[in-house]
PDB file of C-alpha atoms in Angstrom:
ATOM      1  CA  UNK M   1     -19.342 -28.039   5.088  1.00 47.00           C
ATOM      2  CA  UNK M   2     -16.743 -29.437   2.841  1.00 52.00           C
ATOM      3  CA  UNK M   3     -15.962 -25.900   1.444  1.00 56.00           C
ATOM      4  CA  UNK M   4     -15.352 -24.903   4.559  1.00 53.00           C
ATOM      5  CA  UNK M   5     -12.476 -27.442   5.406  1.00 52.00           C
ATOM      6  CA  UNK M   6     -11.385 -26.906   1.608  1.00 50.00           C
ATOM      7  CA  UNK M   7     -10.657 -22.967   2.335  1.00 60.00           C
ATOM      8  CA  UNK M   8      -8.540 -23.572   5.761  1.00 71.00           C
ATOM      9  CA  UNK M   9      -5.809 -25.534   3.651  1.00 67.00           C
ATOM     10  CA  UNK M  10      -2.959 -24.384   2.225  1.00 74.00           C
ATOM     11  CA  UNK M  11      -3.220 -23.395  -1.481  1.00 76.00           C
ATOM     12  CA  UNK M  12      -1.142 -26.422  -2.639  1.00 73.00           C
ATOM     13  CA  UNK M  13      -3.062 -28.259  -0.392  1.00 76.00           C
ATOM     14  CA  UNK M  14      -6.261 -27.623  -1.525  1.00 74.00           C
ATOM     15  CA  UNK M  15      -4.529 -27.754  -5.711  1.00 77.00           C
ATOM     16  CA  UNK M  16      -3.735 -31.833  -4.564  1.00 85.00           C
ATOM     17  CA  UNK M  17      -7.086 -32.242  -4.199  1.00 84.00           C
ATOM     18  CA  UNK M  18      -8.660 -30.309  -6.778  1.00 86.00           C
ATOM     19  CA  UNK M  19      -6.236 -32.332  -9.156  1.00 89.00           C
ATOM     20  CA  UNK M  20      -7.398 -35.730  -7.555  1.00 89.00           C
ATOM     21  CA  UNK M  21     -10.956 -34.990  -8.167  1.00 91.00           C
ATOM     22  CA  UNK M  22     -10.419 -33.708 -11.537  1.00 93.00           C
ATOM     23  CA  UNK M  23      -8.386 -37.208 -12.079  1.00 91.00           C
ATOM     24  CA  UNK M  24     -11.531 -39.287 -10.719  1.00 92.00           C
ATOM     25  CA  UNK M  25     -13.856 -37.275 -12.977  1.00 95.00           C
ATOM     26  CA  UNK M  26     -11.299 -38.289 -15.993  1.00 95.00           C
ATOM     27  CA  UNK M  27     -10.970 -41.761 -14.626  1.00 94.00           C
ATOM     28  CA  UNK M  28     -15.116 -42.532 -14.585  1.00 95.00           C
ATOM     29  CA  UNK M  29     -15.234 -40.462 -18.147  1.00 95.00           C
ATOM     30  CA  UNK M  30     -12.587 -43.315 -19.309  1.00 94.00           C
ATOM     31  CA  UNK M  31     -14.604 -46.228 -17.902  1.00 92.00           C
ATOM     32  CA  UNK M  32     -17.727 -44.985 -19.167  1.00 91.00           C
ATOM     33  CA  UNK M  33     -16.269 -44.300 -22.363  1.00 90.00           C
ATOM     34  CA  UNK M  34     -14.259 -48.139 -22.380  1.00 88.00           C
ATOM     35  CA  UNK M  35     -16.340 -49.916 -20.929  1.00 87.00           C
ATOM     36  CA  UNK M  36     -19.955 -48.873 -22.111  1.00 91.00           C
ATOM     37  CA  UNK M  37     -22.204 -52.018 -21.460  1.00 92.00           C
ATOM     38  CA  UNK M  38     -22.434 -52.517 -25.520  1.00 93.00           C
ATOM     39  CA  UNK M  39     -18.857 -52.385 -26.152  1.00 91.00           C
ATOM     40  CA  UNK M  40     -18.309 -55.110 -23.511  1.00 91.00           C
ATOM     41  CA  UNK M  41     -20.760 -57.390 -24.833  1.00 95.00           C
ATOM     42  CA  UNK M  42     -19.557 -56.796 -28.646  1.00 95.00           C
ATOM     43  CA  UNK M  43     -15.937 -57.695 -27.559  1.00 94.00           C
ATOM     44  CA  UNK M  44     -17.270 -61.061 -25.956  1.00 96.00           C
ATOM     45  CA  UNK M  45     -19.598 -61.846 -29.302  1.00 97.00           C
ATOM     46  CA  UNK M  46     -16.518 -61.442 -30.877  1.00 97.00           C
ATOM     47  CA  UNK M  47     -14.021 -63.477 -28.950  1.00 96.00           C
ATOM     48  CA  UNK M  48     -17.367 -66.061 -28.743  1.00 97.00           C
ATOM     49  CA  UNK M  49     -17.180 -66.187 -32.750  1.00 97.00           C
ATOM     50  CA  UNK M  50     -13.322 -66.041 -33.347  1.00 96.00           C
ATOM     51  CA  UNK M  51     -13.374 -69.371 -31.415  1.00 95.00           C
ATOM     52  CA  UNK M  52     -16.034 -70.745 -32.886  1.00 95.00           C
ATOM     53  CA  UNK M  53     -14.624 -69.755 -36.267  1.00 95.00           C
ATOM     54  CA  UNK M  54     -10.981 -71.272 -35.670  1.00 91.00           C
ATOM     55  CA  UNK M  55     -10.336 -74.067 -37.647  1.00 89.00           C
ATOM     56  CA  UNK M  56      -9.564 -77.669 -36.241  1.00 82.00           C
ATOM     57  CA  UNK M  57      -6.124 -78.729 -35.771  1.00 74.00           C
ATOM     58  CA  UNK M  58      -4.781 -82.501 -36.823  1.00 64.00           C
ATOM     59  CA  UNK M  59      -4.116 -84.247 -34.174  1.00 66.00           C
ATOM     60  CA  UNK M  60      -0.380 -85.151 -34.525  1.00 66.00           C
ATOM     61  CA  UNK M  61       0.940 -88.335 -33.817  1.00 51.00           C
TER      62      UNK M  61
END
């Protein structure tokens, strides 16, 4: 049905969406690509160690 509705526009029309579709299909690629489950956690077990790694600061005074 949606192929339907898709030939009755106007060619630019129908480019405007092609292009936003195309974009969302980038879009998810990036997300999958950035934030893969693995990568996420790795980031945090890093940030978790970098704090635990800083060293103390004097207290001034």
């Amino acid at each position: 049905m949606r192929r339907i509705w898709l030939i009755k526009l106007p060619g630019w029309l129908r480019y405007l969406i092609a292009e936003r579709e195309a974009m969302g299909r980038r879009g998810r690629k990036k997300m999958e690509r950035e934030f893969d489950e693995q990568i996420v956690i790795n980031k945090y077990l890093q940030a978790i160690e970098e704090i635990l790694n800083r060293p103390e600061s004097s207290p001034s005074g």
